[in-house]
Short mmCIF file of C-alpha atoms in Angstrom, two decimals:
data_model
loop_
_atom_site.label_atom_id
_atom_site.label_comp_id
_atom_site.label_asym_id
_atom_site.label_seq_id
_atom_site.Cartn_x
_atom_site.Cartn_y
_atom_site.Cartn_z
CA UNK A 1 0.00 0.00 0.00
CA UNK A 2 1.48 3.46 -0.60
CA UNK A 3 2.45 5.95 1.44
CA UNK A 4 1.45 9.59 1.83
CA UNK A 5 3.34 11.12 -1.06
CA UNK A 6 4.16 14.85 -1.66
CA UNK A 7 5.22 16.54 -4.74
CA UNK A 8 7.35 18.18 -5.45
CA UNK A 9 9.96 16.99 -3.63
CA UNK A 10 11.80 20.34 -3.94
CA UNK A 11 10.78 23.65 -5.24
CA UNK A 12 13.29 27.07 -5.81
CA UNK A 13 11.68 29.75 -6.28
CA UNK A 14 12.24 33.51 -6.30
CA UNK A 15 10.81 35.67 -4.01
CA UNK A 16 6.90 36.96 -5.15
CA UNK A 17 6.62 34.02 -7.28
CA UNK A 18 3.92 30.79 -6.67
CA UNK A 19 4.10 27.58 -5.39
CA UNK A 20 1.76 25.05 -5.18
CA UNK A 21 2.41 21.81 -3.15
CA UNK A 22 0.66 18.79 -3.85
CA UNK A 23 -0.07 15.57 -0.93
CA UNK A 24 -1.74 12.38 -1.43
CA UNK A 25 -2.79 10.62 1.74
CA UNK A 26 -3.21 7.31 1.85
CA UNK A 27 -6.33 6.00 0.54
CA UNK A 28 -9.19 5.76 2.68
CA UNK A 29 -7.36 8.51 4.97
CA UNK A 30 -10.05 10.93 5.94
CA UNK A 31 -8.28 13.12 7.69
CA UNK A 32 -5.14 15.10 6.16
CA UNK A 33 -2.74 17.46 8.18
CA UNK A 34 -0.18 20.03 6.67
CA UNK A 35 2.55 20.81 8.90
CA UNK A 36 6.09 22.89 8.36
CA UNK A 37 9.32 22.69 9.46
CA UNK A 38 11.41 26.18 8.81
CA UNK A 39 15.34 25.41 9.63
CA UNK A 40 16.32 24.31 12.93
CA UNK A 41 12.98 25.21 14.37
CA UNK A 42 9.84 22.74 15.90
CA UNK A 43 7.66 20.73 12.99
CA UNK A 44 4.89 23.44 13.31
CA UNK A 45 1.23 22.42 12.21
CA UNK A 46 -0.88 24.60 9.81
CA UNK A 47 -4.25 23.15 8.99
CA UNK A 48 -6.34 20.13 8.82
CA UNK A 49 -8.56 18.72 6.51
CA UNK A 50 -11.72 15.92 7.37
CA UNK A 51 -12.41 14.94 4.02
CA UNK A 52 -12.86 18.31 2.22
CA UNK A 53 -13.53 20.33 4.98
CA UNK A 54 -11.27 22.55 6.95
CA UNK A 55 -11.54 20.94 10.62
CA UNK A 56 -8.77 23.52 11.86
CA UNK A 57 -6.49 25.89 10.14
CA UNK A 58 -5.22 27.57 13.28
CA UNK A 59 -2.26 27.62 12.17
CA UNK A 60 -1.86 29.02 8.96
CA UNK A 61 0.78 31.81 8.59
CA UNK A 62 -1.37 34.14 6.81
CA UNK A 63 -3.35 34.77 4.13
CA UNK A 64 -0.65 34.01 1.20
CA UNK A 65 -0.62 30.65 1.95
CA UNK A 66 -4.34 28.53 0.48
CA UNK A 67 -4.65 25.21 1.42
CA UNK A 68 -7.78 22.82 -0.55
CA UNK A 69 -8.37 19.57 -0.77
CA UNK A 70 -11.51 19.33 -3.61
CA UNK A 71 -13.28 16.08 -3.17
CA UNK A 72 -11.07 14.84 -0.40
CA UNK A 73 -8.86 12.98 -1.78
CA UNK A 74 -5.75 14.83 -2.51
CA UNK A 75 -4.71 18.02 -1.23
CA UNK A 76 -3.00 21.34 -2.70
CA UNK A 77 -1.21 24.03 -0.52
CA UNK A 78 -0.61 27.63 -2.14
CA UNK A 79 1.76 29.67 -1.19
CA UNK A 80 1.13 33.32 -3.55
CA UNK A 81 3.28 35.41 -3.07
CA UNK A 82 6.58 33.63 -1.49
CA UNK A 83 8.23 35.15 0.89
CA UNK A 84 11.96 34.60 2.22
CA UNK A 85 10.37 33.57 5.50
CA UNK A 86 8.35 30.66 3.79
CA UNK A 87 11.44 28.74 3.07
CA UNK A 88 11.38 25.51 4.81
CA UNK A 89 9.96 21.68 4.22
CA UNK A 90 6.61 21.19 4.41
CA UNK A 91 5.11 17.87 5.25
CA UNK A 92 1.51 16.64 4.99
CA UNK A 93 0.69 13.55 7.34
CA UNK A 94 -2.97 11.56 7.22
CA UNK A 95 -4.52 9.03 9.45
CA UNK A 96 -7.42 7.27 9.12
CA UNK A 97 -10.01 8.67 11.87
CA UNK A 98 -10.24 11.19 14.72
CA UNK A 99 -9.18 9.23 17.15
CA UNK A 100 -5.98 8.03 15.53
CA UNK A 101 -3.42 11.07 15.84
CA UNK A 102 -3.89 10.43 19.87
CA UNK A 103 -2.46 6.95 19.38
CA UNK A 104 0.53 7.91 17.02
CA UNK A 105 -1.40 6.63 13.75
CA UNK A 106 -0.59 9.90 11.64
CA UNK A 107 1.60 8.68 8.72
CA UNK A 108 4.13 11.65 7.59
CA UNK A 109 5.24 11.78 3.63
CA UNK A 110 8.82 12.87 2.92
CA UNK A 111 8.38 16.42 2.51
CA UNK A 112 8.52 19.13 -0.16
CA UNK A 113 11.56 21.36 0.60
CA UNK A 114 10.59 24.97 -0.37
CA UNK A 115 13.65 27.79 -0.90
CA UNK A 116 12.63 31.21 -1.65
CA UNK A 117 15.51 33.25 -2.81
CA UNK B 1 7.03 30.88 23.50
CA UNK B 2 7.78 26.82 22.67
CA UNK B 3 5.48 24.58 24.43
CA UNK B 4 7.63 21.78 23.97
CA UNK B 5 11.04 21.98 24.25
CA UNK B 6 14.00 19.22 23.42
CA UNK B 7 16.98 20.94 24.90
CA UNK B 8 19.61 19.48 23.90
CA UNK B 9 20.28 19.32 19.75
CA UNK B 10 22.34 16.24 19.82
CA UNK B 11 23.23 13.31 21.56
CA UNK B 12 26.00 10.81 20.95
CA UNK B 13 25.70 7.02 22.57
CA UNK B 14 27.77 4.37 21.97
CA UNK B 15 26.33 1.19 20.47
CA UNK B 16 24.81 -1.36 23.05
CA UNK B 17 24.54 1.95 25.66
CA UNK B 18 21.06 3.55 26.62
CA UNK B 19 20.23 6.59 25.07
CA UNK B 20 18.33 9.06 27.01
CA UNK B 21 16.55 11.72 24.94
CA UNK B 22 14.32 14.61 27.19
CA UNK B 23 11.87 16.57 26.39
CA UNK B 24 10.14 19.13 28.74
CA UNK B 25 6.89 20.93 28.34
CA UNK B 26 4.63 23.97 29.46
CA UNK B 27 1.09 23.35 29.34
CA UNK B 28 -0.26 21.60 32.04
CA UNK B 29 -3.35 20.61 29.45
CA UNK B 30 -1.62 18.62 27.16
CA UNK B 31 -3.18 14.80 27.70
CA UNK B 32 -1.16 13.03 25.20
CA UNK B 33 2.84 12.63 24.21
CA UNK B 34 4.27 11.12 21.65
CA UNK B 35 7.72 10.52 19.83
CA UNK B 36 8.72 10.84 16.29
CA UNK B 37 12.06 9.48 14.53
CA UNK B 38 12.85 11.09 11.54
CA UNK B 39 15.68 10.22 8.76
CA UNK B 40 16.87 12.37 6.14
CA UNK B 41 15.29 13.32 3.81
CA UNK B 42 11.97 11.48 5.32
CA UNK B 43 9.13 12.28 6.81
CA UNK B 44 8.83 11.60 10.65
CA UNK B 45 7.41 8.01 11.63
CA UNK B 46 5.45 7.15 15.06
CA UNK B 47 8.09 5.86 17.53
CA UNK B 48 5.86 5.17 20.92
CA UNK B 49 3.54 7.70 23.10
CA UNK B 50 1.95 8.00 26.37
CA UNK B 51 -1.38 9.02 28.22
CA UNK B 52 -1.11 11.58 30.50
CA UNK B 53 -3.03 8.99 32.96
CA UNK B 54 0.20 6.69 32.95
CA UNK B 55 3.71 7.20 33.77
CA UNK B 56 5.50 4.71 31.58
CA UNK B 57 5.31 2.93 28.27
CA UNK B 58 7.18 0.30 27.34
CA UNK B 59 8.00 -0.82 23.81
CA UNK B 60 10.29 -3.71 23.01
CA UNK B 61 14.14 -1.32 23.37
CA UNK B 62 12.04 1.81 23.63
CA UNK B 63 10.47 2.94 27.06
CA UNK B 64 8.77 6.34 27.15
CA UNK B 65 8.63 8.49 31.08
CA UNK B 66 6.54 10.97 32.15
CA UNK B 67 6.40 12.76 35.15
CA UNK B 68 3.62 14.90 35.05
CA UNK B 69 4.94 17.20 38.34
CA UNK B 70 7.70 18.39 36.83
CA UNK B 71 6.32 18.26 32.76
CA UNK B 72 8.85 16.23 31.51
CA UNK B 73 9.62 12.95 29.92
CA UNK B 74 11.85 11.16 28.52
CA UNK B 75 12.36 8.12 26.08
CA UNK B 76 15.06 5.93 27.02
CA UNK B 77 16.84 3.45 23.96
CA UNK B 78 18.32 0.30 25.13
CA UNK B 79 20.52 -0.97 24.04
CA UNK B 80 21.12 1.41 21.39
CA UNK B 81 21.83 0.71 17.82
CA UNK B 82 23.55 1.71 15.14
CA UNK B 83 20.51 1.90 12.79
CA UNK B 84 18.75 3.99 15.72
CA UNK B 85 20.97 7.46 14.74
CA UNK B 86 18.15 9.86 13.35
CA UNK B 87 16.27 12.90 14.66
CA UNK B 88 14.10 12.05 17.26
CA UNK B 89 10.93 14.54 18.16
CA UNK B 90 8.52 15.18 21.05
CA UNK B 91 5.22 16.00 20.76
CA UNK B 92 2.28 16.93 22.83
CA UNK B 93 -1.37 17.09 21.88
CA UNK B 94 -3.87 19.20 23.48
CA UNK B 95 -6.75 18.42 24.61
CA UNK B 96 -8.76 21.87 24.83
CA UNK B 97 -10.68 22.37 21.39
CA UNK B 98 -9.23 22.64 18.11
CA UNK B 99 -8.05 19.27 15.98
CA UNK B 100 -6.65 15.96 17.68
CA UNK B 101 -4.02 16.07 15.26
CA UNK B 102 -2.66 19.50 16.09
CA UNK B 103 0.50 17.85 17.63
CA UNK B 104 2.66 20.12 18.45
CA UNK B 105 7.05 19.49 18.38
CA UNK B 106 9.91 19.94 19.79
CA UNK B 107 13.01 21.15 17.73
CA UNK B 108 14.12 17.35 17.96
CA UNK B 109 17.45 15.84 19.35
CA UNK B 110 20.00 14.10 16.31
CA UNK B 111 20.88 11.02 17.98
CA UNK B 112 24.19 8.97 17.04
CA UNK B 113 24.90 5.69 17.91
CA UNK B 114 28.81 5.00 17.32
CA UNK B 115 29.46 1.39 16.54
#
């Protein structure tokens, strides 16, 4: 069975230009998490999905950054314009109910390293 | 201010030695800890956790501490392994409002194990 897979798995861009990250949980996965890691700082979560619903986006930056996830299956995360700051690797992670996160169940892809020069 | 804090960046063990990573934390409200192991260029995987109700978890070489009086645990490695060197995170999640799976990290601790 596959993994939770992110593309790409490394983006440069320029500063003011777009980027659009792409996750695909696991299948049957309702519930899909976007989290970021800038360098040497804490994994910091941004948003969760249940299905195609926002459940919690707490922790979104700010308004540059546009997470979806139409017809919840895969999800997209927008980040218009870059910024220096946004530089970092973001991971997506899914799991397969509510309840599962509290027992560990939240299965991480590999990340999509973002540099904004 | 960091909820969860891993002070100390690295750690270096010799193989067949216990490895002792810590992890300390602020919020009295967090009900749930767990640890992550990361490799390079991966994403993290589920290492062990523990219910705020319980004060030790044991996992084949990994045990997980908590002591809830002084916010701090600890996940002990024994005997360590070569193939155990990585980046090893805490996490805490809440469990006022908001998502279950708004865990939130440490920085993480690199662990080496010297053969």
């Amino acid at each position: 069975e596959a993994g939770v897979t992110q593309f790409p798995s490394h983006s440069v861009i320029e500063k003011g230009q777009t980027v659009t990250l792409r996750c695909d949980p696991i299948s049957g996965h309702d519930n899909l998490y976007w989290y970021r890691r800038v360098m040497g700082k804490e994994i910091k979560f941004l948003l969760h999905f249940v299905k195609e619903s926002k459940q919690d986006e707490s922790g979104m930056p700010n308004n540059r950054f546009l997470a979806e996830r139409t017809g919840g299956t895969y999800s997209t995360l927008k980040v218009q314009p870059a910024e220096l700051e946004d530089s970092g690797v973001y991971f997506c992670a899914s799991s397969q109910d509510m309840g599962t996160p509290l027992t560990g169940e939240l299965f991480f892809g590999e990340g999509s390293r973002l540099t904004v020069l | 201010d960091q909820q969860v804090k891993q002070n100390s960046p690295s750690l270096s063990v010799q193989e067949g030695r216990i490895s002792i990573l810590n992890c300390d934390y602020t919020n009295s409200m967090f009900d749930y800890f767990l640890w992550y192991k990361k490799y390079p260029a991966e994403g993290p995987t589920f290492l062990i956790s523990i219910s705020s109700i319980k004060d030790k978890n044991e996992d084949g070489r990994f045990t997980v501490f908590l002591n809830k009086s002084a916010k701090h645990l600890s996940l002990h490695i024994v005997p360590s392994q070569p193939g155990d060197s990585a980046v090893y995170f805490c996490a805490a999640s809440p469990n006022y409002g908001g998502s279950q799976g708004n865990l939130i990290f440490g920085k993480g601790t690199k662990l080496s194990v010297k053969p």
